[in-house]
Amino acid sequence: MTDRIYYTEPSCRSFQGSITRTGEHNGQPMVVLDRTAFYPTSGGQPFDTGRLGSTSVLDTIDEGDDIIHVVSAPMPVGVAVQGEIDWTRRFDHMQQHTGQHVLSAAFDRLFENRTTSFHMGVEVSTIDLAREVGASDLERAVDEANRVVWEDREVSVRFVSADEAARLPLRKEPVREGTLRLVEIKDFDLSACGGTHVHRTGAIGMIAVTNVERFRGGARVTFVCGARALRMFRHYRDAVTGAVRVLSVLPHELPGAIERAQLESRDLRKTVSRLQGLLAEHEAARMLVATPVGEPRIVVEALDGWDAAGLKAIASALAAQGRVVAALVSVGDPTAVVIARSQDVAIDAAKTLRTLLDRFGGRGGGRPDLAQGAGLIGKVDDILAAARETLTSG
Ligand SMILES: [Zn+2]
């Protein structure tokens, strides 16, 4: 049975232990020690990493009696080792976990809104509350939690029997039986918890809520504490500074400015699309005038400055005139091509396109009356000549 140093000395980051068992865990070497300060994943708090001697600890798992250390290389049984916890990672977990107790207690004490679960992620953590929470209640709870942080209250750990625990005002019913480990924030919160915590609430630094959403009839509150709060502030500051520079407004004017820009761009898109339609009809009329009379009239032309949608609009406008087949090619490499024909013309646009793709490469497809392709490789004049030849012979 592993002696859990972190239960009584949560700030222990370096310790001596000896290897009592070795083996494999999911194909990776693992060791069990007689005592360890490595915290295993449990109660919402992720595992510790670090080193045992010169070997890396990659994962720490609670197996009930024993704690398994998944290590980077096999180690011999019976030897004494020096354990070193990755303290940056662990201290971050302690800030988040103690911060969670304070935040949960604030919701509980102010609004009797209980925390039903806690998850600590890599970037942010969440608590799930039994009931929904309004915007002003949220801010009150966050203010209350930070007041307790800044009062730098003592955080202590003690062990009690289940009977003793039953007589204590615990924030939530303990799920374990037998001896319970209680974490107390002086005059504010008392909870059964096996996690590692900072010694005083001041070490949490700050508790900031980044998001609240409805979740299973209650609320999911996303938050960051300590160094994570500072990191997130920097992200937000950089994002806001960048946006403010681009839009030339003050930070608080950003949402309105973005909304205005979106509306403006939507109106412009509408205008552009209307003008493109008019121009496409104009181009179609111009081409038709320049096309020799035939049966059907065959329009084959290269166009500069039009994208595939524009080519399609012009080709469709040409086809709408009746007794017309059009093959329009964009100037550029690789090349786009659109083939359209009037309903009263028997030529198959898709077949014509396939003939061109077979010769010049690219991809595309369509229907007998309208087909488009892209990625053709070749001189525009050669593609035009091939299109004219195919349409004339078809
Ligand atoms: Zn806890």
mmCIF file of C-alpha atoms and ligand atoms in Angstrom:
data_model
loop_
_atom_site.group_PDB
_atom_site.id
_atom_site.type_symbol
_atom_site.label_atom_id
_atom_site.label_comp_id
_atom_site.label_asym_id
_atom_site.label_seq_id
_atom_site.Cartn_x
_atom_site.Cartn_y
_atom_site.Cartn_z
ATOM 1 C CA MET A 1 0.000 0.000 0.000
ATOM 2 C CA THR A 2 1.499 3.299 -1.088
ATOM 3 C CA ASP A 3 1.867 5.996 1.570
ATOM 4 C CA ARG A 4 0.423 9.165 -0.001
ATOM 5 C CA ILE A 5 2.705 11.996 1.007
ATOM 6 C CA TYR A 6 0.521 14.571 -0.787
ATOM 7 C CA TYR A 7 -2.347 13.893 1.647
ATOM 8 C CA THR A 8 -0.486 15.412 4.568
ATOM 9 C CA GLU A 9 2.197 17.449 2.798
ATOM 10 C CA PRO A 10 0.638 18.861 -0.357
ATOM 11 C CA SER A 11 3.594 21.189 -0.903
ATOM 12 C CA CYS A 12 6.143 18.356 -0.924
ATOM 13 C CA ARG A 13 7.818 18.392 -4.330
ATOM 14 C CA SER A 14 10.851 16.202 -3.645
ATOM 15 C CA PHE A 15 10.938 12.919 -1.698
ATOM 16 C CA GLN A 16 12.732 9.598 -1.150
ATOM 17 C CA GLY A 17 10.991 6.284 -1.766
ATOM 18 C CA SER A 18 11.813 2.733 -2.702
ATOM 19 C CA ILE A 19 10.409 0.655 -5.514
ATOM 20 C CA THR A 20 8.228 -2.171 -4.158
ATOM 21 C CA ARG A 21 6.769 -3.451 -7.450
ATOM 22 C CA THR A 22 7.397 -3.112 -11.170
ATOM 23 C CA GLY A 23 5.435 -4.169 -14.209
ATOM 24 C CA GLU A 24 3.644 -2.819 -17.234
ATOM 25 C CA HIS A 25 0.623 -0.591 -17.671
ATOM 26 C CA ASN A 26 -0.891 -0.571 -21.167
ATOM 27 C CA GLY A 27 2.448 -1.692 -22.605
ATOM 28 C CA GLN A 28 4.422 1.000 -20.736
ATOM 29 C CA PRO A 29 6.801 0.261 -17.845
ATOM 30 C CA MET A 30 5.445 1.184 -14.421
ATOM 31 C CA VAL A 31 6.617 1.195 -10.814
ATOM 32 C CA VAL A 32 4.974 1.251 -7.389
ATOM 33 C CA LEU A 33 6.770 2.943 -4.473
ATOM 34 C CA ASP A 34 6.380 2.496 -0.703
ATOM 35 C CA ARG A 35 5.599 6.247 -0.546
ATOM 36 C CA THR A 36 4.971 8.934 -3.115
ATOM 37 C CA ALA A 37 4.235 12.617 -3.484
ATOM 38 C CA PHE A 38 2.973 12.075 -7.072
ATOM 39 C CA TYR A 39 -0.740 12.854 -7.237
ATOM 40 C CA PRO A 40 -2.836 10.404 -9.306
ATOM 41 C CA THR A 41 -5.767 11.562 -11.466
ATOM 42 C CA SER A 42 -8.803 11.800 -9.173
ATOM 43 C CA GLY A 43 -11.520 14.145 -7.955
ATOM 44 C CA GLY A 44 -11.313 16.297 -11.076
ATOM 45 C CA GLN A 45 -7.571 16.972 -10.624
ATOM 46 C CA PRO A 46 -5.150 15.564 -13.246
ATOM 47 C CA PHE A 47 -2.053 13.494 -12.417
ATOM 48 C CA ASP A 48 1.424 14.756 -11.606
ATOM 49 C CA THR A 49 4.429 14.270 -13.843
ATOM 50 C CA GLY A 50 8.113 14.576 -12.950
ATOM 51 C CA ARG A 51 11.081 12.279 -12.412
ATOM 52 C CA LEU A 52 12.043 9.216 -10.405
ATOM 53 C CA GLY A 53 15.848 9.400 -10.399
ATOM 54 C CA SER A 54 16.711 10.023 -14.040
ATOM 55 C CA THR A 55 13.533 8.380 -15.334
ATOM 56 C CA SER A 56 10.508 10.438 -16.404
ATOM 57 C CA VAL A 57 7.116 9.882 -14.779
ATOM 58 C CA LEU A 58 4.561 10.156 -17.609
ATOM 59 C CA ASP A 59 1.354 9.308 -15.761
ATOM 60 C CA THR A 60 0.229 8.602 -12.189
ATOM 61 C CA ILE A 61 -2.742 6.318 -11.574
ATOM 62 C CA ASP A 62 -4.670 5.514 -8.393
ATOM 63 C CA GLU A 63 -5.139 1.761 -8.222
ATOM 64 C CA GLY A 64 -6.910 1.805 -4.835
ATOM 65 C CA ASP A 65 -4.216 0.589 -2.453
ATOM 66 C CA ASP A 66 -1.259 1.355 -4.675
ATOM 67 C CA ILE A 67 -0.311 4.284 -6.834
ATOM 68 C CA ILE A 68 1.128 3.401 -10.227
ATOM 69 C CA HIS A 69 3.817 5.570 -11.816
ATOM 70 C CA VAL A 70 4.002 5.051 -15.568
ATOM 71 C CA VAL A 71 7.669 5.665 -16.393
ATOM 72 C CA SER A 72 9.725 6.220 -19.542
ATOM 73 C CA ALA A 73 12.042 3.215 -18.926
ATOM 74 C CA PRO A 74 11.969 0.031 -16.822
ATOM 75 C CA MET A 75 13.402 0.383 -13.281
ATOM 76 C CA PRO A 76 14.678 -2.359 -10.909
ATOM 77 C CA VAL A 77 12.613 -3.388 -7.893
ATOM 78 C CA GLY A 78 13.979 -2.794 -4.380
ATOM 79 C CA VAL A 79 16.050 0.299 -5.103
ATOM 80 C CA ALA A 80 15.692 3.675 -3.430
ATOM 81 C CA VAL A 81 14.820 6.572 -5.705
ATOM 82 C CA GLN A 82 14.567 10.323 -5.452
ATOM 83 C CA GLY A 83 11.217 11.623 -6.668
ATOM 84 C CA GLU A 84 10.833 15.118 -8.133
ATOM 85 C CA ILE A 85 7.415 16.520 -8.986
ATOM 86 C CA ASP A 86 7.007 18.852 -11.983
ATOM 87 C CA TRP A 87 6.116 21.726 -9.684
ATOM 88 C CA THR A 88 4.941 24.198 -12.328
ATOM 89 C CA ARG A 89 2.295 21.714 -13.430
ATOM 90 C CA ARG A 90 1.338 20.698 -9.881
ATOM 91 C CA PHE A 91 1.181 24.240 -8.488
ATOM 92 C CA ASP A 92 -1.101 25.190 -11.384
ATOM 93 C CA HIS A 93 -3.366 22.271 -10.431
ATOM 94 C CA MET A 94 -3.352 23.424 -6.797
ATOM 95 C CA GLN A 95 -4.340 26.972 -7.803
ATOM 96 C CA GLN A 96 -7.196 25.685 -9.960
ATOM 97 C CA HIS A 97 -8.418 23.128 -7.412
ATOM 98 C CA THR A 98 -8.443 25.439 -4.395
ATOM 99 C CA GLY A 99 -9.970 28.124 -6.588
ATOM 100 C CA GLN A 100 -12.711 25.662 -7.481
ATOM 101 C CA HIS A 101 -13.503 25.029 -3.793
ATOM 102 C CA VAL A 102 -13.751 28.787 -3.175
ATOM 103 C CA LEU A 103 -15.917 29.417 -6.259
ATOM 104 C CA SER A 104 -18.209 26.452 -5.549
ATOM 105 C CA ALA A 105 -18.567 27.562 -1.929
ATOM 106 C CA ALA A 106 -19.452 31.095 -3.046
ATOM 107 C CA PHE A 107 -22.321 29.810 -5.254
ATOM 108 C CA ASP A 108 -23.410 27.503 -2.441
ATOM 109 C CA ARG A 109 -23.351 30.114 0.317
ATOM 110 C CA LEU A 110 -24.904 32.977 -1.686
ATOM 111 C CA PHE A 111 -27.506 31.112 -3.720
ATOM 112 C CA GLU A 112 -27.595 27.530 -2.394
ATOM 113 C CA ASN A 113 -26.552 26.534 -5.904
ATOM 114 C CA ARG A 114 -24.634 23.294 -5.489
ATOM 115 C CA THR A 115 -21.724 22.096 -7.559
ATOM 116 C CA THR A 116 -22.469 18.695 -9.071
ATOM 117 C CA SER A 117 -19.181 18.113 -10.867
ATOM 118 C CA PHE A 118 -15.731 19.566 -11.460
ATOM 119 C CA HIS A 119 -13.355 19.079 -14.362
ATOM 120 C CA MET A 120 -9.882 20.549 -14.668
ATOM 121 C CA GLY A 121 -8.745 20.905 -18.277
ATOM 122 C CA VAL A 122 -5.398 21.889 -19.744
ATOM 123 C CA GLU A 123 -6.465 25.480 -20.452
ATOM 124 C CA VAL A 124 -9.639 26.015 -18.436
ATOM 125 C CA SER A 125 -11.671 24.253 -15.746
ATOM 126 C CA THR A 126 -15.421 23.855 -15.328
ATOM 127 C CA ILE A 127 -17.902 23.349 -12.520
ATOM 128 C CA ASP A 128 -21.454 22.235 -13.172
ATOM 129 C CA LEU A 129 -24.076 23.915 -10.986
ATOM 130 C CA ALA A 130 -27.401 22.316 -10.109
ATOM 131 C CA ARG A 131 -29.361 25.380 -11.204
ATOM 132 C CA GLU A 132 -29.021 28.094 -13.818
ATOM 133 C CA VAL A 133 -27.284 31.296 -12.833
ATOM 134 C CA GLY A 134 -28.112 34.834 -13.965
ATOM 135 C CA ALA A 135 -25.507 37.379 -15.038
ATOM 136 C CA SER A 136 -25.686 39.500 -11.877
ATOM 137 C CA ASP A 137 -25.639 36.471 -9.545
ATOM 138 C CA LEU A 138 -22.611 35.206 -11.408
ATOM 139 C CA GLU A 139 -20.724 38.446 -10.833
ATOM 140 C CA ARG A 140 -21.716 38.475 -7.157
ATOM 141 C CA ALA A 141 -20.369 34.937 -6.697
ATOM 142 C CA VAL A 142 -17.126 35.790 -8.515
ATOM 143 C CA ASP A 143 -16.692 38.936 -6.389
ATOM 144 C CA GLU A 144 -17.316 36.938 -3.217
ATOM 145 C CA ALA A 145 -14.845 34.228 -4.272
ATOM 146 C CA ASN A 146 -12.134 36.789 -5.016
ATOM 147 C CA ARG A 147 -12.780 38.574 -1.724
ATOM 148 C CA VAL A 148 -11.981 35.269 0.023
ATOM 149 C CA VAL A 149 -8.871 34.866 -2.162
ATOM 150 C CA TRP A 150 -7.594 38.324 -1.246
ATOM 151 C CA GLU A 151 -8.331 37.849 2.455
ATOM 152 C CA ASP A 152 -5.613 35.180 2.225
ATOM 153 C CA ARG A 153 -7.459 32.683 4.411
ATOM 154 C CA GLU A 154 -5.850 29.546 5.762
ATOM 155 C CA VAL A 155 -6.503 26.286 3.894
ATOM 156 C CA SER A 156 -6.081 23.278 6.167
ATOM 157 C CA VAL A 157 -6.409 19.510 5.894
ATOM 158 C CA ARG A 158 -7.656 17.094 8.561
ATOM 159 C CA PHE A 159 -8.865 13.536 8.778
ATOM 160 C CA VAL A 160 -12.142 12.504 10.424
ATOM 161 C CA SER A 161 -14.234 9.359 10.758
ATOM 162 C CA ALA A 162 -17.476 9.011 8.824
ATOM 163 C CA ASP A 163 -19.401 9.530 12.111
ATOM 164 C CA GLU A 164 -17.596 12.770 12.815
ATOM 165 C CA ALA A 165 -18.081 13.875 9.234
ATOM 166 C CA ALA A 166 -21.831 13.276 9.511
ATOM 167 C CA ARG A 167 -22.004 15.921 12.269
ATOM 168 C CA LEU A 168 -20.015 18.492 10.287
ATOM 169 C CA PRO A 169 -21.487 21.044 7.850
ATOM 170 C CA LEU A 170 -19.814 19.611 4.745
ATOM 171 C CA ARG A 171 -20.586 21.442 1.489
ATOM 172 C CA LYS A 172 -21.465 18.141 -0.192
ATOM 173 C CA GLU A 173 -22.119 14.609 0.971
ATOM 174 C CA PRO A 174 -18.911 12.566 0.965
ATOM 175 C CA VAL A 175 -18.913 9.696 -1.533
ATOM 176 C CA ARG A 176 -16.285 7.659 0.339
ATOM 177 C CA GLU A 177 -16.660 5.639 3.507
ATOM 178 C CA GLY A 178 -14.216 5.182 6.390
ATOM 179 C CA THR A 179 -11.716 7.894 7.221
ATOM 180 C CA LEU A 180 -12.389 11.104 5.322
ATOM 181 C CA ARG A 181 -9.938 13.804 4.352
ATOM 182 C CA LEU A 182 -11.426 17.234 4.830
ATOM 183 C CA VAL A 183 -10.179 20.424 3.230
ATOM 184 C CA GLU A 184 -11.187 23.554 5.102
ATOM 185 C CA ILE A 185 -11.019 27.157 3.971
ATOM 186 C CA LYS A 186 -11.184 29.086 7.209
ATOM 187 C CA ASP A 187 -14.707 30.250 8.029
ATOM 188 C CA PHE A 188 -15.819 29.708 4.433
ATOM 189 C CA ASP A 189 -15.806 26.105 3.232
ATOM 190 C CA LEU A 190 -15.472 22.541 4.468
ATOM 191 C CA SER A 191 -15.368 19.722 1.909
ATOM 192 C CA ALA A 192 -14.273 16.108 1.731
ATOM 193 C CA CYS A 193 -11.524 16.073 -0.895
ATOM 194 C CA GLY A 194 -8.383 14.088 -1.661
ATOM 195 C CA GLY A 195 -6.834 16.776 -3.838
ATOM 196 C CA THR A 196 -3.822 18.984 -3.346
ATOM 197 C CA HIS A 197 -4.420 22.561 -2.277
ATOM 198 C CA VAL A 198 -2.467 25.746 -1.675
ATOM 199 C CA HIS A 199 -1.842 26.622 2.008
ATOM 200 C CA ARG A 200 -3.559 29.987 1.889
ATOM 201 C CA THR A 201 -6.226 31.314 -0.473
ATOM 202 C CA GLY A 202 -3.959 34.234 -1.473
ATOM 203 C CA ALA A 203 -1.892 31.772 -3.529
ATOM 204 C CA ILE A 204 -4.895 31.292 -5.855
ATOM 205 C CA GLY A 205 -4.175 34.840 -7.023
ATOM 206 C CA MET A 206 -7.441 35.427 -8.859
ATOM 207 C CA ILE A 207 -10.549 33.550 -9.959
ATOM 208 C CA ALA A 208 -11.968 34.633 -13.331
ATOM 209 C CA VAL A 209 -15.036 33.156 -15.033
ATOM 210 C CA THR A 210 -14.600 33.001 -18.806
ATOM 211 C CA ASN A 211 -17.958 31.511 -19.802
ATOM 212 C CA VAL A 212 -21.339 30.356 -18.485
ATOM 213 C CA GLU A 213 -23.739 28.183 -20.448
ATOM 214 C CA ARG A 214 -26.906 26.224 -19.744
ATOM 215 C CA PHE A 215 -26.097 22.600 -19.052
ATOM 216 C CA ARG A 216 -28.432 19.735 -18.096
ATOM 217 C CA GLY A 217 -30.983 21.962 -16.417
ATOM 218 C CA GLY A 218 -28.250 23.814 -14.538
ATOM 219 C CA ALA A 219 -25.205 25.799 -15.575
ATOM 220 C CA ARG A 220 -21.661 25.004 -16.651
ATOM 221 C CA VAL A 221 -19.248 27.648 -15.410
ATOM 222 C CA THR A 222 -15.825 27.842 -17.061
ATOM 223 C CA PHE A 223 -13.101 29.503 -15.004
ATOM 224 C CA VAL A 224 -9.370 30.082 -14.658
ATOM 225 C CA CYS A 225 -7.284 30.800 -11.572
ATOM 226 C CA GLY A 226 -3.831 32.191 -10.814
ATOM 227 C CA ALA A 227 -1.290 32.026 -13.621
ATOM 228 C CA ARG A 228 -3.973 30.811 -16.046
ATOM 229 C CA ALA A 229 -5.970 33.996 -15.406
ATOM 230 C CA LEU A 230 -2.903 36.088 -16.245
ATOM 231 C CA ARG A 231 -2.236 34.018 -19.381
ATOM 232 C CA MET A 232 -5.820 34.420 -20.535
ATOM 233 C CA PHE A 233 -5.724 38.152 -19.828
ATOM 234 C CA ARG A 234 -2.678 38.384 -22.123
ATOM 235 C CA HIS A 235 -4.473 36.456 -24.895
ATOM 236 C CA TYR A 236 -7.499 38.719 -24.637
ATOM 237 C CA ARG A 237 -5.345 41.856 -24.442
ATOM 238 C CA ASP A 238 -3.438 40.873 -27.620
ATOM 239 C CA ALA A 239 -6.671 40.028 -29.442
ATOM 240 C CA VAL A 240 -8.354 43.279 -28.398
ATOM 241 C CA THR A 241 -5.263 45.382 -29.160
ATOM 242 C CA GLY A 242 -5.060 43.846 -32.641
ATOM 243 C CA ALA A 243 -8.767 44.344 -33.340
ATOM 244 C CA VAL A 244 -8.754 47.915 -32.014
ATOM 245 C CA ARG A 245 -5.828 48.769 -34.301
ATOM 246 C CA VAL A 246 -7.544 47.322 -37.388
ATOM 247 C CA LEU A 247 -10.939 48.931 -36.724
ATOM 248 C CA SER A 248 -9.661 52.213 -35.203
ATOM 249 C CA VAL A 249 -12.123 52.175 -32.315
ATOM 250 C CA LEU A 250 -11.904 51.988 -28.524
ATOM 251 C CA PRO A 251 -12.043 48.502 -26.923
ATOM 252 C CA HIS A 252 -15.624 48.929 -25.664
ATOM 253 C CA GLU A 253 -16.727 49.983 -29.174
ATOM 254 C CA LEU A 254 -15.494 46.722 -30.752
ATOM 255 C CA PRO A 255 -18.752 44.706 -30.788
ATOM 256 C CA GLY A 256 -20.699 47.580 -32.409
ATOM 257 C CA ALA A 257 -17.911 48.250 -34.908
ATOM 258 C CA ILE A 258 -17.719 44.589 -35.946
ATOM 259 C CA GLU A 259 -21.483 44.402 -36.336
ATOM 260 C CA ARG A 260 -21.497 47.536 -38.505
ATOM 261 C CA ALA A 261 -18.668 46.145 -40.645
ATOM 262 C CA GLN A 262 -20.569 42.881 -41.115
ATOM 263 C CA LEU A 263 -23.771 44.682 -42.168
ATOM 264 C CA GLU A 264 -21.814 46.890 -44.555
ATOM 265 C CA SER A 265 -20.058 43.931 -46.121
ATOM 266 C CA ARG A 266 -23.369 42.081 -46.531
ATOM 267 C CA ASP A 267 -24.852 45.104 -48.335
ATOM 268 C CA LEU A 268 -21.743 45.394 -50.514
ATOM 269 C CA ARG A 269 -21.903 41.697 -51.417
ATOM 270 C CA LYS A 270 -25.502 42.179 -52.519
ATOM 271 C CA THR A 271 -24.572 45.235 -54.599
ATOM 272 C CA VAL A 272 -21.574 43.500 -56.169
ATOM 273 C CA SER A 273 -23.648 40.470 -57.063
ATOM 274 C CA ARG A 274 -26.346 42.683 -58.651
ATOM 275 C CA LEU A 275 -23.749 44.638 -60.646
ATOM 276 C CA GLN A 276 -22.025 41.416 -61.708
ATOM 277 C CA GLY A 277 -25.357 40.171 -63.030
ATOM 278 C CA LEU A 278 -25.904 43.390 -65.015
ATOM 279 C CA LEU A 279 -22.352 43.325 -66.335
ATOM 280 C CA ALA A 280 -22.688 39.667 -67.291
ATOM 281 C CA GLU A 281 -25.780 40.467 -69.372
ATOM 282 C CA HIS A 282 -23.974 43.406 -70.930
ATOM 283 C CA GLU A 283 -20.970 41.218 -71.807
ATOM 284 C CA ALA A 284 -23.265 38.543 -73.214
ATOM 285 C CA ALA A 285 -25.000 41.111 -75.459
ATOM 286 C CA ARG A 286 -21.637 42.484 -76.632
ATOM 287 C CA MET A 287 -20.378 38.988 -77.518
ATOM 288 C CA LEU A 288 -23.523 38.057 -79.350
ATOM 289 C CA VAL A 289 -23.297 41.168 -81.545
ATOM 290 C CA ALA A 290 -19.713 40.201 -82.438
ATOM 291 C CA THR A 291 -20.653 36.582 -83.207
ATOM 292 C CA PRO A 292 -21.285 35.564 -86.842
ATOM 293 C CA VAL A 293 -24.815 34.384 -87.449
ATOM 294 C CA GLY A 294 -25.048 30.609 -87.440
ATOM 295 C CA GLU A 295 -27.319 27.786 -86.499
ATOM 296 C CA PRO A 296 -26.709 27.631 -83.620
ATOM 297 C CA ARG A 297 -24.589 30.708 -82.964
ATOM 298 C CA ILE A 298 -21.309 29.585 -81.445
ATOM 299 C CA VAL A 299 -19.621 31.977 -78.984
ATOM 300 C CA VAL A 300 -16.088 31.016 -78.007
ATOM 301 C CA GLU A 301 -14.139 33.627 -76.070
ATOM 302 C CA ALA A 302 -11.434 34.128 -73.456
ATOM 303 C CA LEU A 303 -12.318 36.578 -70.694
ATOM 304 C CA ASP A 304 -9.986 38.411 -68.335
ATOM 305 C CA GLY A 305 -10.946 39.420 -64.798
ATOM 306 C CA TRP A 306 -13.896 37.088 -64.276
ATOM 307 C CA ASP A 307 -14.023 34.234 -61.781
ATOM 308 C CA ALA A 308 -15.847 30.945 -62.400
ATOM 309 C CA ALA A 309 -19.151 32.379 -61.106
ATOM 310 C CA GLY A 310 -18.821 35.350 -63.473
ATOM 311 C CA LEU A 311 -18.082 33.099 -66.472
ATOM 312 C CA LYS A 312 -21.118 31.038 -65.562
ATOM 313 C CA ALA A 313 -23.340 34.142 -65.341
ATOM 314 C CA ILE A 314 -22.230 35.359 -68.798
ATOM 315 C CA ALA A 315 -22.555 31.909 -70.375
ATOM 316 C CA SER A 316 -26.039 31.510 -68.885
ATOM 317 C CA ALA A 317 -27.047 34.980 -70.136
ATOM 318 C CA LEU A 318 -25.857 33.992 -73.627
ATOM 319 C CA ALA A 319 -27.737 30.684 -73.530
ATOM 320 C CA ALA A 320 -30.894 32.492 -72.411
ATOM 321 C CA GLN A 321 -30.960 34.305 -75.810
ATOM 322 C CA GLY A 322 -31.908 31.032 -77.557
ATOM 323 C CA ARG A 323 -30.166 29.193 -80.419
ATOM 324 C CA VAL A 324 -26.753 29.830 -78.770
ATOM 325 C CA VAL A 325 -23.933 27.661 -77.470
ATOM 326 C CA ALA A 326 -21.108 29.360 -75.540
ATOM 327 C CA ALA A 327 -17.690 28.233 -74.362
ATOM 328 C CA LEU A 328 -16.012 30.820 -72.121
ATOM 329 C CA VAL A 329 -12.452 30.434 -70.895
ATOM 330 C CA SER A 330 -10.769 32.433 -68.149
ATOM 331 C CA VAL A 331 -7.379 33.966 -68.887
ATOM 332 C CA GLY A 332 -4.959 32.554 -66.363
ATOM 333 C CA ASP A 333 -3.071 29.440 -65.507
ATOM 334 C CA PRO A 334 -4.588 27.005 -64.646
ATOM 335 C CA THR A 335 -7.684 27.862 -66.607
ATOM 336 C CA ALA A 336 -11.406 27.655 -65.883
ATOM 337 C CA VAL A 337 -13.974 26.936 -68.569
ATOM 338 C CA VAL A 338 -17.781 27.173 -68.710
ATOM 339 C CA ILE A 339 -19.925 25.704 -71.471
ATOM 340 C CA ALA A 340 -23.616 26.566 -71.770
ATOM 341 C CA ARG A 341 -26.212 26.066 -74.453
ATOM 342 C CA SER A 342 -29.793 27.162 -75.101
ATOM 343 C CA GLN A 343 -32.585 24.684 -74.469
ATOM 344 C CA ASP A 344 -33.287 24.530 -78.217
ATOM 345 C CA VAL A 345 -29.712 23.430 -79.100
ATOM 346 C CA ALA A 346 -28.838 19.720 -79.221
ATOM 347 C CA ILE A 347 -25.148 19.989 -78.241
ATOM 348 C CA ASP A 348 -24.207 18.291 -74.946
ATOM 349 C CA ALA A 349 -22.235 20.784 -72.787
ATOM 350 C CA ALA A 350 -20.993 18.115 -70.374
ATOM 351 C CA LYS A 351 -19.659 15.964 -73.243
ATOM 352 C CA THR A 352 -17.952 18.958 -74.812
ATOM 353 C CA LEU A 353 -16.309 19.751 -71.460
ATOM 354 C CA ARG A 354 -15.100 16.158 -71.119
ATOM 355 C CA THR A 355 -13.424 16.370 -74.531
ATOM 356 C CA LEU A 356 -11.551 19.492 -73.364
ATOM 357 C CA LEU A 357 -10.600 17.944 -69.988
ATOM 358 C CA ASP A 358 -9.302 14.814 -71.743
ATOM 359 C CA ARG A 359 -6.972 16.985 -73.759
ATOM 360 C CA PHE A 360 -5.958 19.710 -71.260
ATOM 361 C CA GLY A 361 -6.414 18.012 -67.876
ATOM 362 C CA GLY A 362 -8.320 19.546 -64.967
ATOM 363 C CA ARG A 363 -11.593 18.487 -63.419
ATOM 364 C CA GLY A 364 -15.254 19.371 -63.648
ATOM 365 C CA GLY A 365 -18.646 18.254 -64.855
ATOM 366 C CA GLY A 366 -22.220 19.337 -65.306
ATOM 367 C CA ARG A 367 -25.432 18.817 -67.204
ATOM 368 C CA PRO A 368 -26.148 18.715 -70.963
ATOM 369 C CA ASP A 369 -27.083 22.430 -70.866
ATOM 370 C CA LEU A 370 -24.399 23.740 -68.480
ATOM 371 C CA ALA A 371 -20.981 22.391 -67.511
ATOM 372 C CA GLN A 372 -17.932 23.886 -65.881
ATOM 373 C CA GLY A 373 -14.351 22.790 -65.435
ATOM 374 C CA ALA A 374 -11.215 24.128 -63.763
ATOM 375 C CA GLY A 375 -7.500 23.471 -63.658
ATOM 376 C CA LEU A 376 -6.973 23.093 -67.421
ATOM 377 C CA ILE A 377 -3.317 23.375 -68.398
ATOM 378 C CA GLY A 378 -2.501 24.808 -71.807
ATOM 379 C CA LYS A 379 -2.355 27.979 -73.925
ATOM 380 C CA VAL A 380 -5.686 29.835 -73.878
ATOM 381 C CA ASP A 381 -5.647 30.038 -77.702
ATOM 382 C CA ASP A 382 -5.228 26.242 -77.938
ATOM 383 C CA ILE A 383 -8.118 25.672 -75.514
ATOM 384 C CA LEU A 384 -10.303 28.145 -77.471
ATOM 385 C CA ALA A 385 -9.443 26.442 -80.785
ATOM 386 C CA ALA A 386 -10.210 23.010 -79.351
ATOM 387 C CA ALA A 387 -13.524 24.260 -77.932
ATOM 388 C CA ARG A 388 -14.524 25.811 -81.265
ATOM 389 C CA GLU A 389 -13.568 22.641 -83.153
ATOM 390 C CA THR A 390 -15.544 20.406 -80.767
ATOM 391 C CA LEU A 391 -18.635 22.638 -80.858
ATOM 392 C CA THR A 392 -18.532 23.033 -84.641
ATOM 393 C CA SER A 393 -18.178 19.300 -85.259
ATOM 394 C CA GLY A 394 -20.804 18.483 -82.591
HETATM 395 ZN ZN ZN B 1 -11.632 19.115 -4.168
#
